[in-house]
Coordinates of C-alpha atoms and ligand atoms in Angstrom, one line a residue:
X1 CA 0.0 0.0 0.0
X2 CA 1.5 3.6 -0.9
X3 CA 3.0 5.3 2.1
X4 CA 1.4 9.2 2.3
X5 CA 2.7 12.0 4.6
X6 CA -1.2 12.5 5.5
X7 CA -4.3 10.6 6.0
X8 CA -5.9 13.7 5.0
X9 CA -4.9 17.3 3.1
X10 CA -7.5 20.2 3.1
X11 CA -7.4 23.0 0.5
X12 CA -9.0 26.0 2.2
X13 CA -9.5 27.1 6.1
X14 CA -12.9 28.0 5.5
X15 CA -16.0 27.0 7.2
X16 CA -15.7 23.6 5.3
X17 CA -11.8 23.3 5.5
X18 CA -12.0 24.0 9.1
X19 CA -14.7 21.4 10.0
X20 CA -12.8 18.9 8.2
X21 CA -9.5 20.0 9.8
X22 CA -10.7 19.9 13.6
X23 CA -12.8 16.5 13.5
X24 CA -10.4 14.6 11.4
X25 CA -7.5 15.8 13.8
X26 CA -9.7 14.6 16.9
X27 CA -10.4 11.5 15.3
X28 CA -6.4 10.9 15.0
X29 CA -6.3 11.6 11.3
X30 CA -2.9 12.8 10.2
X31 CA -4.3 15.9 9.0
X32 CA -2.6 18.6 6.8
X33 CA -4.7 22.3 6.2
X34 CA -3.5 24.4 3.7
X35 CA -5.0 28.0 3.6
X36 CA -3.5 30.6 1.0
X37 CA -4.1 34.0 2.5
X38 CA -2.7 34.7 6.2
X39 CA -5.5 33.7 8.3
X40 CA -7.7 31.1 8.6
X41 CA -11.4 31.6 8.8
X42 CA -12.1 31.9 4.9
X43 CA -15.3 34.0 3.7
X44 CA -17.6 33.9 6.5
X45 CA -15.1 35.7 8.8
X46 CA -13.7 37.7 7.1
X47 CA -15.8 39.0 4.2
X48 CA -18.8 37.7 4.9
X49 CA -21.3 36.6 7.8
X50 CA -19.2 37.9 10.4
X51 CA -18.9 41.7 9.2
X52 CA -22.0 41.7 7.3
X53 CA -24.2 40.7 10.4
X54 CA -22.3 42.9 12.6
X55 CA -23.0 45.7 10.1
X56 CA -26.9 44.9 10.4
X57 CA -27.1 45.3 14.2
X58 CA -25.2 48.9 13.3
X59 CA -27.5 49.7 11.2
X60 CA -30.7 48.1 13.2
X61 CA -29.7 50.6 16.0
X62 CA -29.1 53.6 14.3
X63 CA -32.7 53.0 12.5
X64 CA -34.4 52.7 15.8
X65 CA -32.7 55.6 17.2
X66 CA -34.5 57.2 13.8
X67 CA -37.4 55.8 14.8
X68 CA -37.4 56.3 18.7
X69 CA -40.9 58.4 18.4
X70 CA -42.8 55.3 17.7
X71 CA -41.4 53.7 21.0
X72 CA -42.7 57.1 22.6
X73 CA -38.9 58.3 23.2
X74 CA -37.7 61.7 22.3
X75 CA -36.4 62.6 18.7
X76 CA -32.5 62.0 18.7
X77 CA -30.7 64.0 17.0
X78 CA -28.7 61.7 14.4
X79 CA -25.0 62.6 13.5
X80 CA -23.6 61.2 10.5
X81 CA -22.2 57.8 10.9
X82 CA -18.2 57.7 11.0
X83 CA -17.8 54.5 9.1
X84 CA -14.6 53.9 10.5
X85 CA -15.7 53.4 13.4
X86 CA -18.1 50.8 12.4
X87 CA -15.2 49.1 10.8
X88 CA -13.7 49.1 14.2
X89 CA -16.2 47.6 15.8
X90 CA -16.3 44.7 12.8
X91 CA -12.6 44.2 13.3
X92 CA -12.7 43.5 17.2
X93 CA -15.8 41.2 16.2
X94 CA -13.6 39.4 13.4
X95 CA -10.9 39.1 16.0
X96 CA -12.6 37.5 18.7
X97 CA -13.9 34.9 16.7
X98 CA -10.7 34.5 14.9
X99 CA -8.8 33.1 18.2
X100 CA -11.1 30.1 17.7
X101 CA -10.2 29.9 13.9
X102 CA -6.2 30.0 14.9
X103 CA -3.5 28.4 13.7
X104 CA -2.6 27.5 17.6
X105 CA -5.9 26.0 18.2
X106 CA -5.6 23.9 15.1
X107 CA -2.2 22.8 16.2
X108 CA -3.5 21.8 19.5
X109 CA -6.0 19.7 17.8
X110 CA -3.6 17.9 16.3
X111 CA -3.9 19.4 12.8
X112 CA -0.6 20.7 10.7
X113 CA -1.7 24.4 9.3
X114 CA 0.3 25.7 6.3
X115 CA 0.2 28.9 4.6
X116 CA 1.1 29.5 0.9
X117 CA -0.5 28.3 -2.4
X118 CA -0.9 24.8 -3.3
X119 CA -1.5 22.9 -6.5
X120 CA -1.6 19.4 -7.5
X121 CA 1.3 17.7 -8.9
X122 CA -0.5 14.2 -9.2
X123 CA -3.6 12.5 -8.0
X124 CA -2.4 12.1 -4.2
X125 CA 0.3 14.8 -4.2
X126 CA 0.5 19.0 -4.2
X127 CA 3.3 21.2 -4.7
X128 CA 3.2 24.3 -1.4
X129 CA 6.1 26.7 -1.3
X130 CA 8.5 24.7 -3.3
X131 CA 7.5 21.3 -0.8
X132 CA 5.7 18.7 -1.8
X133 CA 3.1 17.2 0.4
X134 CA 1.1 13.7 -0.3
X135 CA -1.8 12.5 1.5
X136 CA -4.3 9.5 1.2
X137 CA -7.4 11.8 1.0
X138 CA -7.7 15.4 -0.5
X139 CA -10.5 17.9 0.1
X140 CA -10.8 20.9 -1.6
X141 CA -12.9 23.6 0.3
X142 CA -11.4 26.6 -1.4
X143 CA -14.5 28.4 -1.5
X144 CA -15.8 31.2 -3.9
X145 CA -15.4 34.6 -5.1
X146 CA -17.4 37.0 -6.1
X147 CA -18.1 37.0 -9.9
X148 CA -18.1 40.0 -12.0
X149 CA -20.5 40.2 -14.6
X150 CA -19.2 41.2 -18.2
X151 CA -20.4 45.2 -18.2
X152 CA -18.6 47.5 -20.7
X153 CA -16.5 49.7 -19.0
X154 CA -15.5 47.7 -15.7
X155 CA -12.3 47.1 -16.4
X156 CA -11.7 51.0 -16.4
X157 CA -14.1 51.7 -13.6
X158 CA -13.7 51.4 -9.6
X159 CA -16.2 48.9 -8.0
X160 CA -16.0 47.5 -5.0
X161 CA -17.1 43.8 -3.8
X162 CA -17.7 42.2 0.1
X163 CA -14.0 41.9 -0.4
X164 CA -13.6 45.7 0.2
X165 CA -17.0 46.7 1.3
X166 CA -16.5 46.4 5.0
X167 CA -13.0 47.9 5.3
X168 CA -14.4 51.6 3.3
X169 CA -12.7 54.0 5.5
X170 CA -15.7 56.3 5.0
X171 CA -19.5 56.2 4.5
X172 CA -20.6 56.3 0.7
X173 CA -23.0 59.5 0.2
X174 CA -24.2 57.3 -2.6
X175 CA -24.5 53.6 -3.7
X176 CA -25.7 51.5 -6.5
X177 CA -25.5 48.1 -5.9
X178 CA -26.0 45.4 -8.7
X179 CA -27.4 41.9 -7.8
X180 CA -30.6 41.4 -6.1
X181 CA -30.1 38.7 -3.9
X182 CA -29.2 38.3 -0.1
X183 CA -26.0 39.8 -0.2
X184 CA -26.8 42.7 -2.2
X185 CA -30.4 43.1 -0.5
X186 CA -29.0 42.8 3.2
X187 CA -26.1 45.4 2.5
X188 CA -28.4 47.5 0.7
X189 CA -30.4 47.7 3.2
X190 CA -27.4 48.3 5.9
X191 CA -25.8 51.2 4.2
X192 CA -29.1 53.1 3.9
X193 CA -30.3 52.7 7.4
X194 CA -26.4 54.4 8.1
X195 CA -27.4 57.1 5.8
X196 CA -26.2 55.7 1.9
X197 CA -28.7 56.6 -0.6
X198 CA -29.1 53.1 -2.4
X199 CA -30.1 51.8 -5.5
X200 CA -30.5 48.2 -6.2
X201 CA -30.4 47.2 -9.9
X202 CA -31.5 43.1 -10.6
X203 CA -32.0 41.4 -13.9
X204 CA -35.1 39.8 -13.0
X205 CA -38.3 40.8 -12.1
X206 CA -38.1 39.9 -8.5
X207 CA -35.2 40.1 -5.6
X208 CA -34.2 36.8 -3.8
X209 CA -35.2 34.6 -6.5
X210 CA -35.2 31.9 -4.4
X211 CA -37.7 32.9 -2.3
X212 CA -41.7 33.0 -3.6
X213 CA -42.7 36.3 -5.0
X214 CA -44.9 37.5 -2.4
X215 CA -42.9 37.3 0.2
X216 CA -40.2 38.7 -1.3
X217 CA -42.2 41.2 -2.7
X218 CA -43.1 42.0 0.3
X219 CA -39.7 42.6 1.8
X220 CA -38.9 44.9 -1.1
X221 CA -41.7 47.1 0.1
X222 CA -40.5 47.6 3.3
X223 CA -36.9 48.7 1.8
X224 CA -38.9 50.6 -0.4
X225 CA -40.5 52.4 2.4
X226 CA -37.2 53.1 4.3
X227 CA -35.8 55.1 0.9
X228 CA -34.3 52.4 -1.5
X229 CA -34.5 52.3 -5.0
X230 CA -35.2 48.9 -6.9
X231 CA -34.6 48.8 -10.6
X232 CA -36.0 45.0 -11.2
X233 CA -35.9 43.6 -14.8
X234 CA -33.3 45.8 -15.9
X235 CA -30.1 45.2 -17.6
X236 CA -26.7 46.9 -17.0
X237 CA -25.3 48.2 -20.0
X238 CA -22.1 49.9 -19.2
X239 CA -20.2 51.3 -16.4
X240 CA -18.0 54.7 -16.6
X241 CA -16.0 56.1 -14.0
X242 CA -16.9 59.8 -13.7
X243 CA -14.2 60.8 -11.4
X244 CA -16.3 61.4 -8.1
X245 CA -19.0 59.1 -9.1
X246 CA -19.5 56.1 -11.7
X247 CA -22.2 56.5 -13.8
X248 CA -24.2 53.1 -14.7
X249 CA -26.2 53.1 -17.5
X250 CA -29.3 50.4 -17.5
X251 CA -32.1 49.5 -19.7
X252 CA -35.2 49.1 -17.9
X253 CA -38.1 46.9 -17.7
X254 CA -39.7 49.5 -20.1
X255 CA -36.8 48.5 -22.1
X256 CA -35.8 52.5 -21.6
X257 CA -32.1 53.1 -21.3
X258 CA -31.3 55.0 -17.8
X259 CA -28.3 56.6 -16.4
X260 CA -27.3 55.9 -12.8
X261 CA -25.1 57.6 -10.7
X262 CA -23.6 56.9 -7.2
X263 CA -20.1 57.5 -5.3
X264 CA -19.9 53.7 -4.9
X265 CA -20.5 50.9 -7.0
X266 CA -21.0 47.2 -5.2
X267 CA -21.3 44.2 -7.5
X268 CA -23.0 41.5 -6.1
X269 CA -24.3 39.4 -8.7
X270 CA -23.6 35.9 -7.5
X271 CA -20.5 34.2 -7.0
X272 CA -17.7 31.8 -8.9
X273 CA -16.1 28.5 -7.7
X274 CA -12.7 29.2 -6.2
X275 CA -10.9 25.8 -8.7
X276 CA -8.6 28.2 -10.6
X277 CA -4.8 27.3 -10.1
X278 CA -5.4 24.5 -8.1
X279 CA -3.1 22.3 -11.3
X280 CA -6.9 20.3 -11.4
X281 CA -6.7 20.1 -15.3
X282 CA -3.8 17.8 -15.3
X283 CA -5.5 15.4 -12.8
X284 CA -8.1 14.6 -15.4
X285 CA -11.0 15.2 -13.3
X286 CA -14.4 15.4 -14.0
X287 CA -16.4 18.5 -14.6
X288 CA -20.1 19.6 -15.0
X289 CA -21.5 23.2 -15.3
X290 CA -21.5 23.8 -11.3
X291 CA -17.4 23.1 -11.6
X292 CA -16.1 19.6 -10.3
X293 CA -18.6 16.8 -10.9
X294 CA -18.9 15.1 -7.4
X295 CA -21.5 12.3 -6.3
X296 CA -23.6 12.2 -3.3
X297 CA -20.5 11.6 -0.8
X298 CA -18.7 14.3 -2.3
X299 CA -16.2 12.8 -4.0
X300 CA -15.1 13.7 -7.2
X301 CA -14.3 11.2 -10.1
X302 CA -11.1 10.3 -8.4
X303 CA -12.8 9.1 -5.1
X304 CA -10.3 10.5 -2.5
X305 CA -10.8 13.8 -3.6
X306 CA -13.3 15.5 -1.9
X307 CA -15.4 19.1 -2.4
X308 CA -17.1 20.8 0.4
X309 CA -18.6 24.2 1.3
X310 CA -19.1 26.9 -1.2
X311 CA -16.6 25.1 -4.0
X312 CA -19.2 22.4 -5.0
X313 CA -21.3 25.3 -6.2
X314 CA -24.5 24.1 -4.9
X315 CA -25.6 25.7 -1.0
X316 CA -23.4 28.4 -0.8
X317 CA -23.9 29.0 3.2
X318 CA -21.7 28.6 6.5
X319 CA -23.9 25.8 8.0
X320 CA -24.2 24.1 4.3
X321 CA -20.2 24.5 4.7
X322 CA -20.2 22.9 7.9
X323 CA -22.6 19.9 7.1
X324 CA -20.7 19.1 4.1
X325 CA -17.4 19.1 6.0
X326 CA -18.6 16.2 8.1
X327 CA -20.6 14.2 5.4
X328 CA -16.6 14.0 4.2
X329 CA -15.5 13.4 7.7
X330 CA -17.8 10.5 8.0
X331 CA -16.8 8.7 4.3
X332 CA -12.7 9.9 4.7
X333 CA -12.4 9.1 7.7
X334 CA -14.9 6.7 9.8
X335 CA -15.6 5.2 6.3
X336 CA -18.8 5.0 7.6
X337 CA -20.3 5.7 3.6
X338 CA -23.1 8.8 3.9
X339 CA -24.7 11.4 1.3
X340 CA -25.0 14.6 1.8
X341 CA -28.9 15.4 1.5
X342 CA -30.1 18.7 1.6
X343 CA -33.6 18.6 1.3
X344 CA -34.2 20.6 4.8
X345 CA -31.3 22.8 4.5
X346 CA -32.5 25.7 5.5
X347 CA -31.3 29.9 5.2
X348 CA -32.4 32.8 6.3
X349 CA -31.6 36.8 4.1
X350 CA -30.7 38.8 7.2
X351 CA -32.9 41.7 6.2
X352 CA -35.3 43.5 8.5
X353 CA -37.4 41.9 8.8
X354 CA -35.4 38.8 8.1
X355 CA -36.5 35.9 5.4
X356 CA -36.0 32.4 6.2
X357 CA -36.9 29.4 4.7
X358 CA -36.5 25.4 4.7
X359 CA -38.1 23.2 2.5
X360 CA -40.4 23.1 0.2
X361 CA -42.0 27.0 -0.8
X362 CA -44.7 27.2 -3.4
X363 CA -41.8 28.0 -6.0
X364 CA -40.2 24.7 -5.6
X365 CA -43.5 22.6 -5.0
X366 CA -44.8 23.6 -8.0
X367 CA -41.9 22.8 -9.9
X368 CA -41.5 19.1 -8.1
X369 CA -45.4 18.8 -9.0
X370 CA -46.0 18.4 -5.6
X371 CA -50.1 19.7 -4.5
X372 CA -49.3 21.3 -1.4
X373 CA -51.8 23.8 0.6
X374 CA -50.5 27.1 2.4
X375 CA -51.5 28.1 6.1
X376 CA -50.3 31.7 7.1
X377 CA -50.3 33.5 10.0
X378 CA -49.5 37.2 10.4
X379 CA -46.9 38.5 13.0
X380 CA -49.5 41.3 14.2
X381 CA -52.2 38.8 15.4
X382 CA -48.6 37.7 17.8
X383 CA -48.7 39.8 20.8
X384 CA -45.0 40.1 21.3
X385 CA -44.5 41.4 18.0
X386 CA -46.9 44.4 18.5
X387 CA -45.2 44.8 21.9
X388 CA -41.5 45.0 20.0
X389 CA -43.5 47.2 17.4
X390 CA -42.3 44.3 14.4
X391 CA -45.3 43.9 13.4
X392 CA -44.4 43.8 9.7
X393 CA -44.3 39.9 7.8
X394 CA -46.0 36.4 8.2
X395 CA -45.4 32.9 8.4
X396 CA -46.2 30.5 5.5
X397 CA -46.6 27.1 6.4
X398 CA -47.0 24.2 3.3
X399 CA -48.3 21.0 3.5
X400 CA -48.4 18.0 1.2
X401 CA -52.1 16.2 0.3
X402 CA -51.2 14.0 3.8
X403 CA -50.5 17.4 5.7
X404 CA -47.4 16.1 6.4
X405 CA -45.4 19.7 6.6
X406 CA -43.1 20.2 2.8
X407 CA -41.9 23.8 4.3
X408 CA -41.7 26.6 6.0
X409 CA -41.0 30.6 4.9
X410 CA -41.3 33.2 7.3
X411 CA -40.8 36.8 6.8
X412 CA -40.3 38.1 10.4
X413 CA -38.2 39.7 13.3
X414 CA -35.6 37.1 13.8
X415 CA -37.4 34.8 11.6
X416 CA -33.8 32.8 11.3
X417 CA -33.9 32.0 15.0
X418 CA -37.6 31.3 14.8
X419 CA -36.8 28.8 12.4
X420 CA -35.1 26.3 14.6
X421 CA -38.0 25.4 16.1
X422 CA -39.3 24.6 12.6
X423 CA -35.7 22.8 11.1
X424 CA -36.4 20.3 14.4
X425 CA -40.0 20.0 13.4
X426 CA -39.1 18.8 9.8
X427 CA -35.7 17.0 10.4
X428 CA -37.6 15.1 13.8
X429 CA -40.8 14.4 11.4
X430 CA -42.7 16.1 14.6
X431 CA -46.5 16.0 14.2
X432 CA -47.8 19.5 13.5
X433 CA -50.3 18.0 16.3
X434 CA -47.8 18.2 18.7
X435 CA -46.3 21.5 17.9
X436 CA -50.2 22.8 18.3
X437 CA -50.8 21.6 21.4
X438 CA -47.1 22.6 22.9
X439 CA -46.8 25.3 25.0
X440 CA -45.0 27.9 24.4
X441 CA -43.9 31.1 26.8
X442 CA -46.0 34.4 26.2
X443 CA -45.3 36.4 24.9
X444 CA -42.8 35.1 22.4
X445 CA -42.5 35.6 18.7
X446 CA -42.6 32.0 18.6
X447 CA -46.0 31.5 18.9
X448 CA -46.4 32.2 15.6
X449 CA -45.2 28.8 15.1
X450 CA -47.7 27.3 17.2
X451 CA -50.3 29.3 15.8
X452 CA -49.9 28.5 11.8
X453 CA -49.4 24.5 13.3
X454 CA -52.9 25.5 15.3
X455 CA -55.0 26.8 12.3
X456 CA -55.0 23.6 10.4
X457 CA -56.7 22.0 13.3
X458 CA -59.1 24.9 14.5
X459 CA -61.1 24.3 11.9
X460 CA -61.5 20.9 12.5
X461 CA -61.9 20.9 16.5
X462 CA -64.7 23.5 16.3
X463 CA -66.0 22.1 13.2
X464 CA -70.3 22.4 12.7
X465 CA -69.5 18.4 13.3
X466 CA -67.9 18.3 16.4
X467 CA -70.7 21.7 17.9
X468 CA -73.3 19.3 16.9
X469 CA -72.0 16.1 19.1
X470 CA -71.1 18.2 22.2
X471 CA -74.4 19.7 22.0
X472 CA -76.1 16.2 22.1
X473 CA -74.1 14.9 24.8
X474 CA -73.6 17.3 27.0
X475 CA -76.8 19.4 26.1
X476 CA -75.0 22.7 25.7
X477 CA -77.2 25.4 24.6
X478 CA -75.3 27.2 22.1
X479 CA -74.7 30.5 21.4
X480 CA -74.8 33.8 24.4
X481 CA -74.8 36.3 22.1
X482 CA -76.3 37.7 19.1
Ligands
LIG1 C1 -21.2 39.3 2.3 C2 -21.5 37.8 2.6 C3 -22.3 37.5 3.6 C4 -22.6 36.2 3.9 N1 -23.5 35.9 4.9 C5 -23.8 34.6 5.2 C6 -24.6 34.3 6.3 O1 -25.1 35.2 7.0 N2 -24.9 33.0 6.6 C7 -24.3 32.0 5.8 O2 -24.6 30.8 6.1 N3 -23.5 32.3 4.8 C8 -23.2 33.5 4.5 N4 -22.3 33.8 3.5 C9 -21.7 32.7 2.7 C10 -20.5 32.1 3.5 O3 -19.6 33.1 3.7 C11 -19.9 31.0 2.7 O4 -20.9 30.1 2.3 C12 -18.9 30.2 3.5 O5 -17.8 31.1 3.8 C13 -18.3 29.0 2.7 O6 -17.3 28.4 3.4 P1 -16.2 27.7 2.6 O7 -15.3 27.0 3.6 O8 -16.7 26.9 1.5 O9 -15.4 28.9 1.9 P2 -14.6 30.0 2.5 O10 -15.0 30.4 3.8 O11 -14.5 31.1 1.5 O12 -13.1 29.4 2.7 C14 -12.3 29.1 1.6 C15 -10.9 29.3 2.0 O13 -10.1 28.7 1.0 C16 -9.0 29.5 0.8 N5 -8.4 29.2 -0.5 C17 -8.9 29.6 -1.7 N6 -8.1 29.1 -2.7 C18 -7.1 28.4 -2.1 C19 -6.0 27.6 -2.5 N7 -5.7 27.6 -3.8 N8 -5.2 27.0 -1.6 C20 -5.5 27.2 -0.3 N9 -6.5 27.9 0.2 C21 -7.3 28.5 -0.7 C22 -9.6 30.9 0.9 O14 -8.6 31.9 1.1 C23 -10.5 30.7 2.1 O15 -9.9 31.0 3.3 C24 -22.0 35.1 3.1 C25 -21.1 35.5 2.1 C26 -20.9 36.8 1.8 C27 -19.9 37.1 0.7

């Protein structure tokens, strides 16, 4: 049998990389990581959840210090935002969380952490600062990148990405931002509750085409109401550097060409598979229009060769990172064989009010051909939301003809959180019975989820049918009132 340096070599210390990294070490795994920039902590902690979410609750302040007349509070007298300092704050966040993403801690764990750029020399072997390294298992986890669309005029025009967008050293007067899905959406709405005027420019007629229209729809009402401009259906035509501002020029969904203008322009149209440089084509590895072809264990067409987290193309989230790094775990390393399966993977747009999902929506029913029927409850029949004044948004509840749950969207204060109760529901095959009759504490915005679970059988217990039986056996005499 060949005789490898590793059990196990890693491409990336992201989310995935890292998963992979820590259990494989603990499990005893002669584990190599390989990450190319300084750090470790990829995307998410750098570019990406960490600073964007801690740019939200920013932002979420400074609007209810806006709004503090409709908590009956004085008016406060807003001073413009000094962006550096909410880059401050983002960098002591990043930090924090950093010392658990270390280089130390992964040494601790057992794991050997190198820095530098890797490629592959052969099917079991890379090439890292002029060493080679060979292991028995490879994983790449190198993540993505954000991918710039093909504008005229780009190439000679200053934009920024979530690469540079939470480093600005100053607040933008101005912003267009291309893309309308959760990145885009969630930092448009961000910088204008900090005081950026913001346009948002999407191709197709709706943002966050994953979610249904309505609810979605929905959201971009609220943003509309708080001052931000959606161009939806519209195409960018070219991009042109104007010296103070860059001018984008669009054609509409009245197919009229428009000129936009803003001090900043953030593209964040989607993103691109990080595979580039990684010496793949001379491995003779198989490839399909997401990037690498990989079955349901993640394993590329040479079998030890893994992809997790954002690289397969597929769920591009932290936790979708995460679960992927120990579907690989469990087949590298406890060769204990198990798919990855993501039919409840759930994610939540990190708006105000926030969108989550899991499951089936009507979207996706429809195009499974699954009959489903939709129960909804609104967040202002919930007490605690009138008390918090989030009154905005509703739950939307589908179920298959047995009324067996397919999926949940909720469009909601902290509708992420209030999803966990939902992604045990589904995962646990709970009854919807038994999330009815649960109790839950009041007031909690989680009694929304009792109540959408509690209008399929209302009907039913005080059904005509059921009035009718109580009335002959326990001779109740009906109605007190009109
Ligand atoms: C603005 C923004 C906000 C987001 N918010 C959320 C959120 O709220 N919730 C959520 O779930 N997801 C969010 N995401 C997505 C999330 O960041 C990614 O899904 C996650 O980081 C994927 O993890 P990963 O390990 O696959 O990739 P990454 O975290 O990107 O890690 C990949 C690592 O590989 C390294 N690498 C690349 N090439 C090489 C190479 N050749 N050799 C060695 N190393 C290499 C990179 O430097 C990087 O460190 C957000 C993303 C963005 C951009």
């Amino acid at each position: 049998m060949a005789n490898y340096d590793f059990d196990i070599g890693i491409l990336g210390g992201g989310a995935a990389g890292l998963t992979v990294a820590s259990g494989a070490a603990q499990f005893g795994a002669k584990t190599l990581l390989i990450e190319k920039e300084k750090e470790l902590g990829g995307d998410c902690l750098h570019f990406g959840c960490v600073p964007s979410k801690t740019l939200i609750r920013t932002a979420h302040i400074r609007h209810l210090m806006k709004n503090a007349g409709k908590y009956g509070l004085p008016y406060v007298d807003l001073r413009p935002v000094d962006f550096g300092e909410v880059t401050k704050r983002i960098r002591s966040v990043i930090r924090v969380i950093q010392e658990h993403d270390s280089e130390e801690r992964f040494c601790k764990l057992g794991a050997r952490v190198e820095f530098g750029n890797a490629n592959f020399i052969d099917e079991h072997a890379i090439r890292l600062n002029s060493e080679i390294y060979s292991a028995k298992n490879w994983v790449i986890a190198t993540g993505s990148s954000p991918f710039i669309p093909d504008i005229e005029g780009i190439d000679k025009t200053p934009y920024i990405t979530n690469k540079e967008l939470f480093s600005l050293t100053s607040l933008p007067k101005s912003m267009i931002t291309i893309g309308g899905g959760p990145i885009s959406i969630e930092m448009a709405q961000a910088f204008n509750r900090l005081g950026t005027k913001v346009t948002v420019v999407e191709l197709s007629g709706q943002i966050l085409g994953a979610e249904d229209k309505d609810m979605a729809e929905q959201l971009m009402h609220i943003l509309i109401s708080e001052g931000i401009t959606f161009h939806l259906g519209s195409m960018p035509l070219s991009t042109k550097d104007l010296g103070n501002e860059r001018e984008l020029v669009i054609k509409n969904a009245e197919g009229r060409t428009v000129s936009l203008r803003a001090e900043t322009l953030l593209i964040a149209v989607g993103r691109k598979t990080n595979l580039q440089g990684l010496g793949l084509e001379g491995l003779s590895i198989e490839t399909d229009k997401k990037g690498l072809k990989i079955d349901k264990r993640l394993r590329t067409s040479h079998k030890h060769i893994y992809v997790a987290g954002d690289a397969t193309g597929s769920y591009q989230f932290t936790h979708a990172a995460g679960y992927e790094g120990g579907i690989v775990l469990s087949n590298a390393i406890l060769h204990l064989p198990r798919k990855a399966d993501y039919t409840y993977m759930p994610w939540c747009t990190y708006t105000d009010p926030e969108l989550a999902s899991i499951g089936m929506n009507e979207k996706r029913a429809a195009a499974a051909g699954i009959n489903y029927s939709v129960w909804t409850e609104e967040f202002r029949s919930i007490d605690r939301s009138l008390a918090d004044g989030d009154e905005a948004g509703r739950i939307k509840l589908l179920l298959d003809e047995k009324e067996k749950p397919i999926g949940i969207q909720m469009l909601g204060p902290r509708a992420g959180d209030l999803l966990g109760e939902w992604v045990a529901v589904m995962n646990g095959k709970v009854r919807l019975s038994t999330l009815a009759s649960s109790v839950h504490p009041y007031p909690t915005l989680a009694e929304i989820n009792k109540k959408v679970a509690g209008n399929l059988f209302s009907g039913k217990i005080f059904s005509e049918k059921v009035k009718k039986a109580l009335k002959f056996f326990f001779s109740l005499k009906g109605r007190a009132c009109g």
